[in-house]
XYZ file of C-alpha atoms in Angstrom:
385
model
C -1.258 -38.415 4.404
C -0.019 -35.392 6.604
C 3.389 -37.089 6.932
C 3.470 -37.087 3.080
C 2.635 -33.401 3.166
C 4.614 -32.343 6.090
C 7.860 -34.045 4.178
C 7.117 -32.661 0.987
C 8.619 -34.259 -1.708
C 6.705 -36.001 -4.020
C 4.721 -34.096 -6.463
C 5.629 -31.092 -5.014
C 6.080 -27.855 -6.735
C 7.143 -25.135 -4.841
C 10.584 -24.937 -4.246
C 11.223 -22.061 -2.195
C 7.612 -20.531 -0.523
C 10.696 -17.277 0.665
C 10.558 -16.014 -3.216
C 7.098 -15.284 -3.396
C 6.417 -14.207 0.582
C 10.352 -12.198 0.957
C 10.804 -11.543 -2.427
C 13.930 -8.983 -1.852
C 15.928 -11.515 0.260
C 16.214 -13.362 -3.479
C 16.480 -11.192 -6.573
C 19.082 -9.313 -6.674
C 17.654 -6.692 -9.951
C 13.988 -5.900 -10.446
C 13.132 -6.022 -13.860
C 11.591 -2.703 -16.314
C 12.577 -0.720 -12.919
C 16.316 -0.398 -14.009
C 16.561 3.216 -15.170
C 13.838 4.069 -11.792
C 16.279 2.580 -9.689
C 19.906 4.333 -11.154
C 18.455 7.788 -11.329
C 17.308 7.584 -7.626
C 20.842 5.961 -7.002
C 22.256 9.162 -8.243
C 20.007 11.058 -6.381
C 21.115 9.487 -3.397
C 24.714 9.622 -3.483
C 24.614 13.414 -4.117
C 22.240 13.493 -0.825
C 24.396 11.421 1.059
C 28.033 12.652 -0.452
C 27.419 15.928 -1.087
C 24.920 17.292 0.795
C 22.095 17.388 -2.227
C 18.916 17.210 -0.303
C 15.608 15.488 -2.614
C 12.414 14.889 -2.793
C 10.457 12.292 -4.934
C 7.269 11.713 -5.913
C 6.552 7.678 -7.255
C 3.332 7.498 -9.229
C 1.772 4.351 -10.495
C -1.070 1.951 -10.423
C -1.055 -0.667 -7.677
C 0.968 -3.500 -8.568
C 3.727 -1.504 -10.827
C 6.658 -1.935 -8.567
C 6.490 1.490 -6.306
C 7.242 -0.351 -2.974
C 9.471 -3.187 -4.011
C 11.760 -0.113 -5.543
C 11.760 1.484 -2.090
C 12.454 -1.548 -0.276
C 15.105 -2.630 -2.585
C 16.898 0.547 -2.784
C 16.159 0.847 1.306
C 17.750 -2.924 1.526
C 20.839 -2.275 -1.004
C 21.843 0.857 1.208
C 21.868 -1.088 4.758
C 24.176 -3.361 2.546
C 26.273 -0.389 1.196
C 27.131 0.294 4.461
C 29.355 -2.112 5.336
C 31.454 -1.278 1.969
C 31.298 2.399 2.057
C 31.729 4.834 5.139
C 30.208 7.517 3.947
C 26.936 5.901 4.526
C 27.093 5.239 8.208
C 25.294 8.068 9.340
C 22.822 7.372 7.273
C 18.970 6.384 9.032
C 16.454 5.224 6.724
C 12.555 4.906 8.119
C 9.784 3.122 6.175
C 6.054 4.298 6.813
C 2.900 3.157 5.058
C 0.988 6.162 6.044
C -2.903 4.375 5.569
C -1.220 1.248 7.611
C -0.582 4.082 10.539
C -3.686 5.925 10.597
C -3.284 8.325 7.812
C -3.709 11.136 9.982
C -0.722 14.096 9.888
C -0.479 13.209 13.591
C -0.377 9.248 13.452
C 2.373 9.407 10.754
C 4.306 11.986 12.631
C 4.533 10.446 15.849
C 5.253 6.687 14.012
C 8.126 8.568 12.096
C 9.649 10.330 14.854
C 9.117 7.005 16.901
C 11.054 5.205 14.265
C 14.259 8.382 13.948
C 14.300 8.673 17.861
C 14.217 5.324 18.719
C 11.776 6.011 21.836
C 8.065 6.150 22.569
C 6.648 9.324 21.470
C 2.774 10.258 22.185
C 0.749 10.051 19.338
C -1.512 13.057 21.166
C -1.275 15.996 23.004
C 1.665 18.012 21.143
C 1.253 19.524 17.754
C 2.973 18.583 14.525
C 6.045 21.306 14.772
C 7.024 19.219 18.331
C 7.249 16.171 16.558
C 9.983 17.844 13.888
C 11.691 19.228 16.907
C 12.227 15.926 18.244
C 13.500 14.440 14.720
C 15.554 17.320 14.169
C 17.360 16.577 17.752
C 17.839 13.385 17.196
C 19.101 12.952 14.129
C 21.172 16.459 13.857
C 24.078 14.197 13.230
C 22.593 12.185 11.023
C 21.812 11.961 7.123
C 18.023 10.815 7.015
C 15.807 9.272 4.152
C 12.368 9.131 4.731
C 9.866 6.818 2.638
C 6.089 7.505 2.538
C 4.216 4.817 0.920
C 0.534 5.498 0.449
C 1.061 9.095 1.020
C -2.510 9.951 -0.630
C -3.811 9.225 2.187
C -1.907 11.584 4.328
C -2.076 14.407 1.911
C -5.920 13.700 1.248
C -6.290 14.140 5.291
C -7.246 17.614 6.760
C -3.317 19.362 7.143
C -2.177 16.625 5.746
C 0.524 18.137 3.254
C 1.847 20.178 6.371
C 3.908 17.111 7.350
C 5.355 17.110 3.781
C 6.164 20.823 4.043
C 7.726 20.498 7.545
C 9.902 17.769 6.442
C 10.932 19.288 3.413
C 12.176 22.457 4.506
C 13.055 21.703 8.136
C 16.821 22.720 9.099
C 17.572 18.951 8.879
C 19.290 16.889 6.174
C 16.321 14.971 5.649
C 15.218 13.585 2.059
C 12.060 12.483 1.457
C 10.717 9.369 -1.132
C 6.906 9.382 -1.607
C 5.152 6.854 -3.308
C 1.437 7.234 -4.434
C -1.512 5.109 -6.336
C -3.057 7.958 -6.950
C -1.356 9.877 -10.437
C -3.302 13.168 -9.536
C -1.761 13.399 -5.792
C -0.545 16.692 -6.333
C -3.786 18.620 -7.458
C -4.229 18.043 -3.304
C -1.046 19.480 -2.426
C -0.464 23.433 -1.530
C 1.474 25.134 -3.999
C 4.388 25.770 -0.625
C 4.423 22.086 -0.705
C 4.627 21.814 -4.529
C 7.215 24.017 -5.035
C 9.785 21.997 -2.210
C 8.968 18.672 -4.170
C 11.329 17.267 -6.441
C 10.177 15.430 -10.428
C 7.449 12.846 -10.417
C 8.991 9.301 -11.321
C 5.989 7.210 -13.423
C 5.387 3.842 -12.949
C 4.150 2.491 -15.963
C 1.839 -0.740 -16.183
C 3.305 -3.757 -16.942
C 2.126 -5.204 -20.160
C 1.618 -9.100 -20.771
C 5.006 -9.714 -22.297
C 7.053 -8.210 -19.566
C 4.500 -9.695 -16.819
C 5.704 -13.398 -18.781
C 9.060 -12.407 -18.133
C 8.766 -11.382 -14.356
C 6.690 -14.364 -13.957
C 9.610 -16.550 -15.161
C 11.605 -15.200 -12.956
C 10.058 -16.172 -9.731
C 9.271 -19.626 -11.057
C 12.600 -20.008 -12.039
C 13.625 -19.168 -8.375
C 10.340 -20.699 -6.839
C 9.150 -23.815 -8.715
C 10.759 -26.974 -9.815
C 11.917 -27.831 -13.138
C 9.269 -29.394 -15.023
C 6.322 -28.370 -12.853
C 5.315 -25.480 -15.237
C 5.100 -24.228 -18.468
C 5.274 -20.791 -20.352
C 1.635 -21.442 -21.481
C 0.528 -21.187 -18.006
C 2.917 -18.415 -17.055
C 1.604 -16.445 -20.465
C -2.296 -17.376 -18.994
C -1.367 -15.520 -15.631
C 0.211 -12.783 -17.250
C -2.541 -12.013 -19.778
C -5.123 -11.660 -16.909
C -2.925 -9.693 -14.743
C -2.461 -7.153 -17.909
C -6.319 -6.825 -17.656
C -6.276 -5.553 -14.674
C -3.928 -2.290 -15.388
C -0.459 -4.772 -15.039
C -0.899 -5.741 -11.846
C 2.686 -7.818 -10.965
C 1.662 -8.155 -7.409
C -1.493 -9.641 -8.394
C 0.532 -12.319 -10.725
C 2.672 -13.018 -8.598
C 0.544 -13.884 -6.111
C -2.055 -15.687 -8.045
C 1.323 -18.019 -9.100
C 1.942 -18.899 -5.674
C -1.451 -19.567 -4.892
C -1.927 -21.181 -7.959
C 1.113 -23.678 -7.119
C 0.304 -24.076 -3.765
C -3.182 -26.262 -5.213
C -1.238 -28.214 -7.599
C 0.789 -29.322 -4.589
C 1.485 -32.880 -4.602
C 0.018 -33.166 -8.171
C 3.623 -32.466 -9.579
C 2.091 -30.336 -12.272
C 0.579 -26.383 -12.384
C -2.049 -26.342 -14.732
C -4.715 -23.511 -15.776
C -7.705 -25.164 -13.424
C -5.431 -24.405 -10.689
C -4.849 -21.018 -11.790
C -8.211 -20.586 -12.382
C -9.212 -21.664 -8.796
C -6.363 -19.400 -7.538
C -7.911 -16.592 -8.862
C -11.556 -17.384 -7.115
C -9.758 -17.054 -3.522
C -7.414 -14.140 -4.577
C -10.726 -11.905 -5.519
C -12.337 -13.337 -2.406
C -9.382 -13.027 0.266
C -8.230 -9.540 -1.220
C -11.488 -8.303 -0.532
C -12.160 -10.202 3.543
C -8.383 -8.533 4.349
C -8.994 -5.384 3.032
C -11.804 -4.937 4.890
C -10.073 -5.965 7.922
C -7.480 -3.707 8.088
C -9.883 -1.168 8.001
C -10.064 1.740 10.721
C -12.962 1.081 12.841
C -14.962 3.897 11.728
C -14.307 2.903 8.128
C -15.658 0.053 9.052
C -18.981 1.566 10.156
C -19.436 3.588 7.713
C -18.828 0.885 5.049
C -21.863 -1.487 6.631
C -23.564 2.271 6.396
C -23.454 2.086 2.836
C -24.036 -1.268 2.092
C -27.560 -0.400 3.006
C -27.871 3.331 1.612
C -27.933 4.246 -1.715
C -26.567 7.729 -1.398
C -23.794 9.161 0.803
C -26.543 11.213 2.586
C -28.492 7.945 3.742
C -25.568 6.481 4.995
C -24.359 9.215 7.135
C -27.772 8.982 8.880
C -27.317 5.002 9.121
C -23.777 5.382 10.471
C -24.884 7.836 12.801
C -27.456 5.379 14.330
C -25.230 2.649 14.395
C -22.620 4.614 16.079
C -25.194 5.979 18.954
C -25.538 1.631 19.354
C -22.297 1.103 19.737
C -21.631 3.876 22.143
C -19.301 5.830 19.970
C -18.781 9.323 19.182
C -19.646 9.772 15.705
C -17.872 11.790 12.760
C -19.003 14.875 11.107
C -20.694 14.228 7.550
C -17.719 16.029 6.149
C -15.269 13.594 7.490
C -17.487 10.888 7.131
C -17.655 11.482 3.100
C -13.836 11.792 3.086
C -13.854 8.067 4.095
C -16.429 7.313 1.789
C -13.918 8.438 -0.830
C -10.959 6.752 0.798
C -13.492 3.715 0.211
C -13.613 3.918 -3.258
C -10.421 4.982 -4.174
C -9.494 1.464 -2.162
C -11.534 -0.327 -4.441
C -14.114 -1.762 -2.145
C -16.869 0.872 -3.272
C -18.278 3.078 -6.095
C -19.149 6.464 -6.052
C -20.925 7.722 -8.927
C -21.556 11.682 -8.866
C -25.041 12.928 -10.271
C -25.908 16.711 -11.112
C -29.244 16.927 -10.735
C -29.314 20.742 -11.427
C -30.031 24.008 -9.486
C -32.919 21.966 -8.061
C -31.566 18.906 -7.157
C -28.456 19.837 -6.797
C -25.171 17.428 -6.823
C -25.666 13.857 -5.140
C -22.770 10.910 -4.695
C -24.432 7.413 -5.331
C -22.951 4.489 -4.051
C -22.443 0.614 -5.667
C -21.362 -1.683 -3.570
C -20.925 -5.148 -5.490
C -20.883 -8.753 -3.592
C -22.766 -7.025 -0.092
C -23.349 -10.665 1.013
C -19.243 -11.319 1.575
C -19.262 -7.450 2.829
C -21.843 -8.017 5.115
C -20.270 -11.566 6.787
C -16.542 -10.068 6.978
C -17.964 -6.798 8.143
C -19.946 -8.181 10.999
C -17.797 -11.233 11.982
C -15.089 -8.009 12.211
C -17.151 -5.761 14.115
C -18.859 -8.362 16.464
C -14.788 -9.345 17.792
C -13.571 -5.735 17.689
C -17.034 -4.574 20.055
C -18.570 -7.266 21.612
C -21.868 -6.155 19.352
C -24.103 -9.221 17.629
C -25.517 -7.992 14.356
């Protein structure tokens, strides 16, 4: 049977896995992101041409096509540059600021790492240093700078000083920010605010245009014959649920093809058992990549039902494990960071002059928590739970 599989073939229906993992290597437009992508063209070219420095701010849900634009517009310039000379000098560096660290000084010292090309400490010299050394390097250089998940950078202690730096250092530098979070600029400093160029909105994708993106990759992805519109429609109507997510139908797709493999046909079952594991493996890897103390502190609250309770069970946990732990100040900015992820829920009581204001916590399936949590946390220290 594995020879079967390994030679593919009969009944299968995948018929290029690179559309759905390298999406950008294949299409060659992204659909509903047209008029995005031509206005930040323009804005661009008048960067790179005529010395126009910018600054944008992408806003959307997750899953509404913020970081295939910037990778598609970061791909089509590489490719530009073989046609058009004006755009040799130009250096392009990609950062997803939560995958880094988050912290003004993680990002920084990634950034400059990527503009310098050389090892920079990520400690021991403040954030002006950093500029310094981007500035030097790249004085000959036209740079554009893209800072996915910037919310949680700005949301970080100093956070929008790396924004302001960048912005109006003596440096042809351009900046292209992309946020989940549509109120990101209620954290910024109005010095910040007033160097930052228009917010660009990311509207959800509703049902019908989800269909049409859908078709798209299964044109490109599955054989002829192997699906149908009904099923693409069912995929697309649950994604719209769920604020028109297009990563999220995209990938439940794939999945879903990947089960029908070597039935020859995609039905809804598989779909439906696609979107079992999706829920279930979105969850195990975003708790993964967490930082370790957001780790911590999410067991902390698994058990606790207020944010209070679960400062004093991640400080216990911490004095177990040996490690230093955070204030309760930083310690509720991760709780936040928590639910604006997705994995928690903080609900916010008054309880008056007497009771004062209390954050409540709901943490739904704790049982899959729990196991990825500790299985995490048992290879990372050494520690059985």
């Amino acid at each position: 049977m594995i020879r079967e599989t390994l030679k593919g073939g009969k009944g299968e229906v995948i018929k290029n896995p690179k559309v759905f993992i390298d999406p950008i290597s294949v299409f060659t437009e992204i659909p509903y992101r047209e008029d995005i992508i031509k206005e930040t063209a323009i804005s661009i070219r008048y960067f790179v041409k005529n010395d126009v420095r910018f600054s944008n701010l992408f806003l959307g849900l997750t899953g509404t096509g913020k970081t295939f634009v910037i990778r598609y517009i970061l791909s089509e310039i590489e490719a530009v540059k073989n046609e058009d000379e004006d755009y040799a000098n130009v250096k392009q560096a990609y950062i997803n600021c939560r995958e880094v660290g988050g912290t003004p000084q993680a990002v920084l010292s990634v950034l400059t790492e990527k503009l310098t090309n050389g090892i920079v400490p990520k400690h021991g010299i403040n954030l002006g240093e950093y500029i310094e050394k981007i500035k030097h390097a790249v004085k000959e250089k036209k740079v554009i700078v893209y800072l996915d998940e910037v919310d949680t950078l700005v949301k970080r202690r100093d956070g929008d000083i790396v924004l302001y730096q960048m912005l109006r250092a003596d440096a042809k530098i351009s900046v292209i920010m992309i946020s989940n979070d549509i109120n990101i600029r209620d954290y910024m400093e109005p010095r910040v605010l007033s160097s930052l160029g228009p917010s660009v909105i990311f509207k959800p994708y509703d049902a019908d245009q989800l269909r049409e993106i859908l078709s798209k990759y299964a044109e490109y992805g599955l054989f002829r014959g192997t699906y149908n519109e009904e099923v693409l429609a069912y995929i697309a109507a649950i994604s719209a649920k769920e604020h028109g997510d297009a990563r999220k139908a995209v990938n439940l797709l794939f999945r879903a093809a990947q089960l029908a493999s070597g039935e020859g046909i995609l039905r809804k079952d598989h779909v439906d058992r696609a979107i079992v594991e999706y829920e279930q493996e979105r969850l195990v890897e975003a708790i993964k990549s967490l930082p370790f103390h957001y780790k911590l502190a999410l067991r902390s609250v698994v058990e606790a039902e207020d944010v209070v309770t679960a400062h004093k069970i991640y400080t216990d946990l911490c004095d177990k494990l040996k490690q230093r732990p955070l204030s309760y100040r930083r310690f509720s900015d991760i709780i936040s960071e928590l639910d604006m992820f997705g994995i928690i829920k903080i609900k916010i009581l008054n309880k008056g002059r007497a009771g004062g204001i209390r954050k409540y916590i709901e943490v739904s399936d704790k049982e899959r928590i729990l196991k990825a949590l500790d299985e995490n946390l048992s290879e990372e220290m050494g520690y059985e739970y």
